[in-house]
Amino acid sequence: MNRYFDTNATTPLSEAAREAWLKISEKHWHNPSSLYREAGVAKRHLEDCREQLGDLLGCEPERIVFTSGATEANNLVFELAARQTETKAGRVLISGVEHPSVRESARKWFGKERLVELPVTADGGLDLSALEKELNGGVALVSVMAANNETGVLQPWEAVRDLCAKAGVPFHCDAAQWLGKLRANGLGDCPFLTGSAHKFGGPKGTGFLLVPEDGGTPDFAGLTGGPQEGGRRAGTEDLASIAAMVTALEEASALLSEAFVREKNADRDWFDEEARQRIPGLQVVAPKAPRLWNTTMLVLPRHQNLKWLTRLSRLGFAVSTGSACSSGKENPSHVMEAMGLDYDKMGRVMRLSGAWATTREDWAALLEALENVWNELESGVRPGGKRGRVSLTHPDPTSLFSE
Ligand code: PMP
């Protein structure tokens, strides 16, 4: 039984990725920059990984810079864009639903005045006409994610990529949630692309950034102090984790037949429909929009989302409140805000994100648990008859809210 419904936060290391990690750690742990034979073998493994990843993404391997994950990659893109912008007049355009590592980097390097947050529709998809209007010169970078981490809504990144190419504006796509869940076709054609290993069965703390063929400005270095990654990011490469990442992406990508995606979408849609029928007043966010097959965002009919989460946790189910505020007092989710959800609803959202192995039976078990929690909250009585507070069984409650 699969009760983990927080895949968009992170995934466990896949068995194949673990084996790849162990093999490199045991046999090829040498520094790829050293000059003796064993180090040369490590270097060859590193470049093989780059090639394999290039094949999976459909891009030249030289464009890949290995990083510590998507946060670092997203940060680097904005630093690079800021350095490339000759005049201080350049603006950056991002969608209103980007991950904080995009949003806050954009603010840091361009300031509020030069940052344009493009609107999304009520379904959470980028308003392309707003982008077209803004693409009128003086744009240093456009950044639009491939799939949203909270709602799972797919963004029209192909259309954005093509519009930007026509306008001669660099485009960055944060594909952290897309990769491993949907085919990578065409993503390698984005001038800048971000990926993160732990979102598809690879290890945490590893990811990559794709840069344009020319690598951006010749003097660009995200981290300085060493010649690694073609001088674009100093620091000894974590070859074991890189090998595990590439293995995990290969493994996940091999599953992604049309039939697989269709079946998984149908399971999630079945859950959405059943949940709506069995829990009166429950809403699904953007049910008609194209979404990641593993993700659904609910607005619960009553009671703060944390109350639901703690009770589900006690029943063994791991779910998330997304980035939404649980108390309703501070830091409401900017994604929900951009989609026009009112403040009251923001405190009642719940993100469910299944895994590759999640079956309809797993969704059905979650549904039953949700129904139990709903009955319990409505009656104010715990199953078993006791009234009062429910305590978390999780050893570290804060980890339940991590993104
Ligand atoms: N972008 C998106 C869309 C994400 O979902 C995440 C992880 N929540 C990140 C970036 C950051 O990834 P990492 O954990 O690799 O830094």
Short mmCIF file of C-alpha atoms and ligand atoms in Angstrom, two decimals:
data_model
loop_
_atom_site.label_atom_id
_atom_site.label_comp_id
_atom_site.label_asym_id
_atom_site.label_seq_id
_atom_site.Cartn_x
_atom_site.Cartn_y
_atom_site.Cartn_z
CA MET A 1 0.00 0.00 0.00
CA ASN A 2 1.38 3.34 -1.08
CA ARG A 3 0.40 6.08 1.36
CA TYR A 4 2.96 8.66 0.31
CA PHE A 5 1.17 11.52 -1.43
CA ASP A 6 3.89 14.16 -1.26
CA THR A 7 5.95 13.22 -4.31
CA ASN A 8 6.14 16.84 -5.48
CA ALA A 9 8.07 17.66 -2.29
CA THR A 10 10.55 14.83 -2.77
CA THR A 11 10.91 11.16 -3.70
CA PRO A 12 12.78 8.27 -2.12
CA LEU A 13 15.96 7.19 -3.89
CA SER A 14 15.09 4.55 -6.50
CA GLU A 15 16.78 1.18 -6.24
CA ALA A 16 18.64 1.66 -9.53
CA ALA A 17 19.78 5.14 -8.48
CA ARG A 18 21.02 3.76 -5.17
CA GLU A 19 23.04 1.09 -6.98
CA ALA A 20 24.55 3.67 -9.33
CA TRP A 21 25.43 5.87 -6.34
CA LEU A 22 27.07 2.97 -4.47
CA LYS A 23 29.03 1.82 -7.50
CA ILE A 24 30.60 5.23 -8.06
CA SER A 25 31.17 5.82 -4.34
CA GLU A 26 32.96 2.50 -3.96
CA LYS A 27 34.89 2.31 -7.23
CA HIS A 28 35.19 5.75 -8.78
CA TRP A 29 35.38 8.11 -5.84
CA HIS A 30 38.48 9.83 -7.17
CA ASN A 31 38.51 13.50 -8.01
CA PRO A 32 37.65 13.82 -11.73
CA SER A 33 40.04 16.79 -11.98
CA SER A 34 43.10 14.83 -10.81
CA LEU A 35 45.58 13.54 -13.36
CA TYR A 36 46.21 9.83 -12.65
CA ARG A 37 44.46 6.90 -14.29
CA GLU A 38 41.65 6.34 -11.72
CA ALA A 39 40.78 10.03 -11.79
CA GLY A 40 40.64 9.82 -15.58
CA VAL A 41 38.11 7.00 -15.26
CA ALA A 42 36.00 9.14 -12.90
CA LYS A 43 36.20 12.01 -15.39
CA ARG A 44 35.07 9.68 -18.18
CA HIS A 45 32.08 8.58 -16.06
CA LEU A 46 31.22 12.22 -15.46
CA GLU A 47 31.27 13.00 -19.17
CA ASP A 48 29.26 9.82 -19.91
CA CYS A 49 26.62 11.07 -17.46
CA ARG A 50 26.58 14.42 -19.25
CA GLU A 51 26.08 12.66 -22.57
CA GLN A 52 23.34 10.40 -21.25
CA LEU A 53 21.51 13.38 -19.79
CA GLY A 54 21.98 15.28 -23.05
CA ASP A 55 20.36 12.33 -24.88
CA LEU A 56 17.43 12.27 -22.44
CA LEU A 57 16.85 16.00 -22.81
CA GLY A 58 17.66 16.21 -26.52
CA CYS A 59 20.51 18.70 -26.24
CA GLU A 60 24.25 19.00 -26.63
CA PRO A 61 25.97 17.68 -23.47
CA GLU A 62 28.26 20.72 -23.34
CA ARG A 63 25.24 22.81 -22.41
CA ILE A 64 24.78 20.97 -19.10
CA VAL A 65 26.11 22.46 -15.85
CA PHE A 66 25.66 20.12 -12.86
CA THR A 67 24.45 21.97 -9.78
CA SER A 68 23.27 21.29 -6.22
CA GLY A 69 19.65 21.27 -7.38
CA ALA A 70 16.94 23.40 -8.91
CA THR A 71 17.23 26.24 -6.40
CA GLU A 72 20.86 26.85 -7.33
CA ALA A 73 20.12 26.48 -11.04
CA ASN A 74 17.27 29.00 -10.85
CA ASN A 75 19.42 31.43 -8.88
CA LEU A 76 22.21 31.16 -11.46
CA VAL A 77 19.91 31.97 -14.37
CA PHE A 78 18.93 35.33 -12.92
CA GLU A 79 22.47 36.21 -11.96
CA LEU A 80 23.57 35.44 -15.49
CA ALA A 81 20.68 37.41 -17.01
CA ALA A 82 21.46 40.40 -14.80
CA ARG A 83 25.10 40.30 -15.87
CA GLN A 84 24.12 40.02 -19.53
CA THR A 85 21.78 42.97 -19.41
CA GLU A 86 23.73 45.88 -20.78
CA THR A 87 21.35 48.64 -19.83
CA LYS A 88 19.71 48.92 -16.45
CA ALA A 89 16.41 49.18 -18.31
CA GLY A 90 16.10 45.46 -19.00
CA ARG A 91 13.07 43.77 -17.47
CA VAL A 92 12.44 40.14 -16.60
CA LEU A 93 9.08 38.49 -17.16
CA ILE A 94 8.03 35.56 -15.00
CA SER A 95 4.67 33.88 -14.52
CA GLY A 96 2.77 34.67 -11.32
CA VAL A 97 3.04 31.04 -10.18
CA GLU A 98 6.81 30.45 -10.27
CA HIS A 99 8.68 28.69 -7.48
CA PRO A 100 10.19 31.06 -4.86
CA SER A 101 13.69 30.22 -6.13
CA VAL A 102 12.72 31.93 -9.40
CA ARG A 103 10.59 34.69 -7.95
CA GLU A 104 13.01 35.77 -5.25
CA SER A 105 16.06 35.55 -7.53
CA ALA A 106 14.25 37.71 -10.07
CA ARG A 107 13.56 40.27 -7.33
CA LYS A 108 17.10 40.10 -6.02
CA TRP A 109 18.81 40.70 -9.34
CA PHE A 110 16.29 42.94 -11.10
CA GLY A 111 14.39 44.64 -8.28
CA LYS A 112 10.64 45.03 -8.03
CA GLU A 113 10.60 47.78 -10.66
CA ARG A 114 12.12 45.63 -13.40
CA LEU A 115 10.23 42.45 -12.57
CA VAL A 116 6.96 41.78 -14.37
CA GLU A 117 4.81 38.96 -12.99
CA LEU A 118 2.57 37.78 -15.80
CA PRO A 119 -1.01 36.87 -14.89
CA VAL A 120 -2.39 33.34 -15.00
CA THR A 121 -5.96 32.37 -15.74
CA ALA A 122 -8.30 30.99 -13.05
CA ASP A 123 -7.08 27.56 -14.22
CA GLY A 124 -3.50 28.46 -13.31
CA GLY A 125 -2.13 28.54 -16.88
CA LEU A 126 -0.06 31.46 -18.13
CA ASP A 127 -2.00 34.12 -20.01
CA LEU A 128 -0.08 34.02 -23.30
CA SER A 129 -1.61 37.25 -24.60
CA ALA A 130 -0.16 39.08 -21.57
CA LEU A 131 3.26 37.69 -22.43
CA GLU A 132 2.94 38.75 -26.07
CA LYS A 133 2.07 42.30 -25.00
CA GLU A 134 5.13 42.52 -22.74
CA LEU A 135 7.56 41.06 -25.30
CA ASN A 136 8.09 44.44 -26.87
CA GLY A 137 11.76 45.13 -26.40
CA GLY A 138 13.95 45.66 -23.35
CA VAL A 139 13.33 42.17 -21.97
CA ALA A 140 16.40 40.47 -20.49
CA LEU A 141 14.78 37.11 -19.71
CA VAL A 142 11.46 35.28 -19.63
CA SER A 143 11.05 32.52 -17.04
CA VAL A 144 8.05 30.20 -17.08
CA MET A 145 7.97 26.81 -15.38
CA ALA A 146 6.95 23.59 -17.16
CA ALA A 147 4.60 22.27 -14.46
CA ASN A 148 3.49 23.89 -11.23
CA ASN A 149 4.58 22.28 -7.98
CA GLU A 150 1.41 23.15 -6.07
CA THR A 151 -1.39 22.58 -8.57
CA GLY A 152 0.36 20.33 -11.10
CA VAL A 153 -0.97 22.61 -13.86
CA LEU A 154 1.10 22.36 -17.05
CA GLN A 155 2.27 25.63 -18.50
CA PRO A 156 2.39 26.39 -22.24
CA TRP A 157 6.19 26.35 -22.18
CA GLU A 158 6.51 25.29 -25.83
CA ALA A 159 4.51 28.31 -26.99
CA VAL A 160 6.52 30.57 -24.64
CA ARG A 161 9.79 29.11 -25.94
CA ASP A 162 8.75 29.77 -29.53
CA LEU A 163 7.48 33.30 -28.85
CA CYS A 164 10.72 34.16 -27.07
CA ALA A 165 12.83 32.70 -29.89
CA LYS A 166 10.90 34.87 -32.37
CA ALA A 167 11.39 37.95 -30.22
CA GLY A 168 15.09 37.15 -29.68
CA VAL A 169 14.64 37.02 -25.89
CA PRO A 170 16.33 34.35 -23.71
CA PHE A 171 13.89 31.88 -22.19
CA HIS A 172 14.30 29.88 -18.99
CA CYS A 173 12.09 26.94 -18.08
CA ASP A 174 12.07 25.46 -14.57
CA ALA A 175 11.22 21.83 -15.37
CA ALA A 176 11.83 20.48 -11.84
CA GLN A 177 8.32 19.03 -11.60
CA TRP A 178 7.92 17.97 -15.23
CA LEU A 179 11.05 15.88 -15.66
CA GLY A 180 10.54 12.21 -14.89
CA LYS A 181 6.75 12.64 -14.88
CA LEU A 182 6.26 13.62 -18.51
CA ARG A 183 8.41 13.16 -21.57
CA ALA A 184 11.26 15.60 -21.96
CA ASN A 185 10.68 16.07 -25.72
CA GLY A 186 11.48 19.63 -26.73
CA LEU A 187 12.70 20.75 -23.31
CA GLY A 188 16.29 20.55 -24.53
CA ASP A 189 15.44 23.31 -27.01
CA CYS A 190 14.86 25.79 -24.19
CA PRO A 191 17.90 28.09 -23.93
CA PHE A 192 17.93 27.68 -20.13
CA LEU A 193 16.45 24.68 -18.35
CA THR A 194 16.40 23.61 -14.70
CA GLY A 195 16.11 20.09 -13.27
CA SER A 196 16.30 18.51 -9.81
CA ALA A 197 17.22 14.86 -9.11
CA HIS A 198 15.17 14.32 -5.96
CA LYS A 199 11.92 15.01 -7.78
CA PHE A 200 12.26 11.82 -9.85
CA GLY A 201 13.96 9.22 -7.66
CA GLY A 202 17.45 10.69 -7.59
CA PRO A 203 19.34 12.00 -4.57
CA LYS A 204 18.72 15.33 -2.89
CA GLY A 205 21.22 18.13 -3.45
CA THR A 206 21.82 17.36 -7.13
CA GLY A 207 20.44 18.93 -10.28
CA PHE A 208 21.43 20.75 -13.39
CA LEU A 209 21.14 23.88 -15.44
CA LEU A 210 21.12 23.90 -19.22
CA VAL A 211 22.70 27.01 -20.68
CA PRO A 212 22.69 28.22 -24.30
CA GLU A 213 25.35 26.88 -26.69
CA ASP A 214 27.54 29.92 -26.18
CA GLY A 215 27.23 29.46 -22.40
CA GLY A 216 26.05 33.02 -21.80
CA THR A 217 28.70 35.62 -21.05
CA PRO A 218 32.20 34.22 -21.48
CA ASP A 219 33.25 35.18 -17.96
CA PHE A 220 30.19 33.76 -16.26
CA ALA A 221 30.84 31.54 -13.26
CA GLY A 222 28.05 30.70 -10.84
CA LEU A 223 30.64 29.61 -8.28
CA THR A 224 34.24 30.73 -8.57
CA GLY A 225 37.49 29.14 -7.42
CA GLY A 226 37.94 26.18 -9.73
CA PRO A 227 37.83 25.09 -13.38
CA GLN A 228 35.03 22.52 -13.00
CA GLU A 229 32.00 22.44 -15.29
CA GLY A 230 33.88 24.29 -17.99
CA GLY A 231 34.68 27.09 -15.52
CA ARG A 232 30.97 27.79 -15.04
CA ARG A 233 30.61 26.28 -11.57
CA ALA A 234 33.59 25.68 -9.34
CA GLY A 235 33.69 22.82 -6.83
CA THR A 236 34.47 19.11 -7.05
CA GLU A 237 31.61 17.38 -8.83
CA ASP A 238 29.45 14.95 -6.83
CA LEU A 239 29.86 12.21 -9.42
CA ALA A 240 28.03 9.52 -7.41
CA SER A 241 24.92 11.69 -7.11
CA ILE A 242 25.14 12.82 -10.73
CA ALA A 243 25.28 9.17 -11.88
CA ALA A 244 22.33 8.35 -9.59
CA MET A 245 20.37 11.30 -11.01
CA VAL A 246 20.90 10.24 -14.63
CA THR A 247 20.01 6.62 -13.79
CA ALA A 248 16.82 7.74 -12.02
CA LEU A 249 15.76 9.95 -14.92
CA GLU A 250 16.38 7.15 -17.41
CA GLU A 251 14.35 4.78 -15.26
CA ALA A 252 11.42 7.18 -14.80
CA SER A 253 11.44 8.22 -18.47
CA ALA A 254 11.21 4.58 -19.57
CA LEU A 255 7.83 4.32 -17.79
CA LEU A 256 6.28 7.30 -19.50
CA SER A 257 4.34 5.65 -22.33
CA GLU A 258 1.12 7.31 -23.47
CA ALA A 259 -0.83 4.43 -21.93
CA PHE A 260 0.89 4.95 -18.55
CA VAL A 261 0.11 8.67 -18.48
CA ARG A 262 -3.49 8.06 -19.63
CA GLU A 263 -4.09 5.46 -16.92
CA LYS A 264 -2.56 7.58 -14.17
CA ASN A 265 -4.54 10.65 -15.24
CA ALA A 266 -7.70 8.53 -15.15
CA ASP A 267 -6.92 7.32 -11.60
CA ARG A 268 -6.38 10.87 -10.37
CA ASP A 269 -9.52 12.11 -12.16
CA TRP A 270 -11.48 9.24 -10.61
CA PHE A 271 -10.24 10.31 -7.17
CA ASP A 272 -11.19 13.95 -7.82
CA GLU A 273 -14.71 13.01 -8.86
CA GLU A 274 -15.25 10.57 -5.97
CA ALA A 275 -13.87 13.08 -3.47
CA ARG A 276 -16.27 15.73 -4.72
CA GLN A 277 -19.20 13.38 -4.40
CA ARG A 278 -18.31 11.93 -1.01
CA ILE A 279 -17.22 15.09 0.78
CA PRO A 280 -19.86 17.77 0.24
CA GLY A 281 -18.46 21.18 -0.68
CA LEU A 282 -14.95 19.87 -1.55
CA GLN A 283 -13.47 21.60 -4.59
CA VAL A 284 -10.70 20.57 -6.97
CA VAL A 285 -8.38 23.33 -8.19
CA ALA A 286 -8.20 23.55 -12.00
CA PRO A 287 -9.78 20.14 -12.69
CA LYS A 288 -10.17 20.89 -16.40
CA ALA A 289 -6.63 22.17 -16.95
CA PRO A 290 -3.93 19.82 -18.22
CA ARG A 291 -2.14 18.71 -15.05
CA LEU A 292 0.64 16.39 -13.96
CA TRP A 293 -0.94 12.94 -13.71
CA ASN A 294 0.18 12.53 -10.09
CA THR A 295 -1.10 15.82 -8.67
CA THR A 296 -4.36 17.27 -7.45
CA MET A 297 -4.99 20.33 -5.31
CA LEU A 298 -8.13 20.33 -3.19
CA VAL A 299 -9.97 23.06 -1.36
CA LEU A 300 -11.47 21.33 1.66
CA PRO A 301 -15.00 22.32 2.60
CA ARG A 302 -14.35 23.23 6.25
CA HIS A 303 -11.62 23.16 8.94
CA GLN A 304 -8.02 24.37 8.51
CA ASN A 305 -5.83 22.21 6.26
CA LEU A 306 -3.41 21.46 9.12
CA LYS A 307 -6.18 19.73 11.03
CA TRP A 308 -6.77 17.46 8.06
CA LEU A 309 -3.05 16.91 7.55
CA THR A 310 -2.30 15.89 11.14
CA ARG A 311 -5.18 13.44 11.18
CA LEU A 312 -4.23 11.95 7.82
CA SER A 313 -0.66 11.66 9.08
CA ARG A 314 -1.93 9.68 12.06
CA LEU A 315 -3.60 7.33 9.60
CA GLY A 316 -0.28 6.91 7.80
CA PHE A 317 -0.87 9.24 4.84
CA ALA A 318 1.68 11.90 3.93
CA VAL A 319 0.10 14.92 2.21
CA SER A 320 0.94 18.59 1.93
CA THR A 321 -0.66 21.96 2.45
CA GLY A 322 1.32 23.10 -0.60
CA SER A 323 3.01 26.37 0.17
CA ALA A 324 -0.24 27.75 1.46
CA CYS A 325 -0.55 29.26 4.85
CA SER A 326 -2.06 27.01 7.42
CA SER A 327 -3.07 29.55 9.99
CA GLY A 328 -4.62 31.92 7.48
CA LYS A 329 -2.65 34.80 8.99
CA GLU A 330 0.56 35.09 7.02
CA ASN A 331 2.36 34.02 3.86
CA PRO A 332 -0.58 32.95 1.78
CA SER A 333 0.43 30.95 -1.28
CA HIS A 334 1.27 33.33 -4.12
CA VAL A 335 0.19 30.58 -6.52
CA MET A 336 -3.29 30.43 -5.02
CA GLU A 337 -3.36 34.22 -4.90
CA ALA A 338 -2.42 34.46 -8.58
CA MET A 339 -5.25 32.05 -9.35
CA GLY A 340 -7.70 34.28 -7.51
CA LEU A 341 -8.47 32.05 -4.52
CA ASP A 342 -9.82 34.01 -1.59
CA TYR A 343 -7.98 34.17 1.71
CA ASP A 344 -10.34 31.87 3.53
CA LYS A 345 -9.92 29.11 0.94
CA MET A 346 -6.14 29.40 1.04
CA GLY A 347 -6.17 28.03 4.58
CA ARG A 348 -8.09 24.98 3.40
CA VAL A 349 -6.00 23.81 0.44
CA MET A 350 -4.36 20.41 0.34
CA ARG A 351 -1.92 19.11 -2.26
CA LEU A 352 -1.90 15.42 -3.03
CA SER A 353 0.89 14.11 -5.23
CA GLY A 354 1.15 10.38 -5.86
CA ALA A 355 4.12 8.43 -7.17
CA TRP A 356 4.78 6.31 -10.25
CA ALA A 357 3.71 3.18 -8.37
CA THR A 358 0.55 4.73 -6.91
CA THR A 359 -2.50 2.74 -7.98
CA ARG A 360 -6.21 3.44 -8.02
CA GLU A 361 -6.43 1.31 -4.87
CA ASP A 362 -4.01 3.71 -3.17
CA TRP A 363 -6.12 6.70 -4.21
CA ALA A 364 -9.20 4.81 -2.94
CA ALA A 365 -7.54 4.20 0.43
CA LEU A 366 -6.70 7.91 0.68
CA LEU A 367 -10.30 8.74 -0.18
CA GLU A 368 -11.53 6.54 2.63
CA ALA A 369 -9.10 8.19 5.04
CA LEU A 370 -10.25 11.66 3.92
CA GLU A 371 -13.84 10.66 4.49
CA ASN A 372 -13.01 9.38 7.97
CA VAL A 373 -11.18 12.59 8.83
CA TRP A 374 -14.09 14.63 7.50
CA ASN A 375 -16.56 12.72 9.67
CA GLU A 376 -14.26 13.04 12.65
CA LEU A 377 -13.78 16.78 12.22
CA GLU A 378 -17.48 17.34 11.73
CA SER A 379 -18.41 15.36 14.80
CA GLY A 380 -15.47 16.57 16.88
CA VAL A 381 -14.88 12.97 17.95
CA ARG A 382 -11.79 10.90 17.20
CA PRO A 383 -12.31 7.43 15.77
CA GLY A 384 -12.26 5.26 18.87
CA GLY A 385 -14.50 7.67 20.71
CA LYS A 386 -12.01 10.11 22.30
CA ARG A 387 -12.56 13.84 22.03
CA GLY A 388 -9.86 16.47 21.86
CA ARG A 389 -6.51 17.25 20.30
CA VAL A 390 -4.76 14.89 17.94
CA SER A 391 -0.99 14.73 18.19
CA LEU A 392 1.38 14.11 15.30
CA THR A 393 3.02 10.72 15.23
CA HIS A 394 5.68 12.10 12.88
CA PRO A 395 9.03 12.59 14.65
CA ASP A 396 9.62 15.99 13.10
CA PRO A 397 6.43 17.89 12.31
CA THR A 398 8.24 20.62 10.38
CA SER A 399 9.30 18.13 7.71
CA LEU A 400 5.65 17.62 6.85
CA PHE A 401 5.47 21.14 5.49
CA SER A 402 8.62 21.21 3.44
CA GLU A 403 8.37 22.02 -0.25
N1 PMP B 1 11.43 24.55 -8.76
C1 PMP B 1 10.31 23.83 -8.55
C2 PMP B 1 9.18 23.95 -9.51
C3 PMP B 1 10.23 22.98 -7.44
O1 PMP B 1 9.11 22.28 -7.24
C4 PMP B 1 11.33 22.90 -6.56
C5 PMP B 1 11.27 22.00 -5.34
N2 PMP B 1 10.15 22.23 -4.56
C6 PMP B 1 12.47 23.67 -6.81
C7 PMP B 1 12.48 24.48 -7.93
C8 PMP B 1 13.68 23.61 -5.91
O2 PMP B 1 14.33 22.38 -6.09
P1 PMP B 1 15.55 21.87 -5.20
O3 PMP B 1 14.95 21.19 -4.03
O4 PMP B 1 16.32 20.93 -6.10
O5 PMP B 1 16.39 23.04 -4.85
#
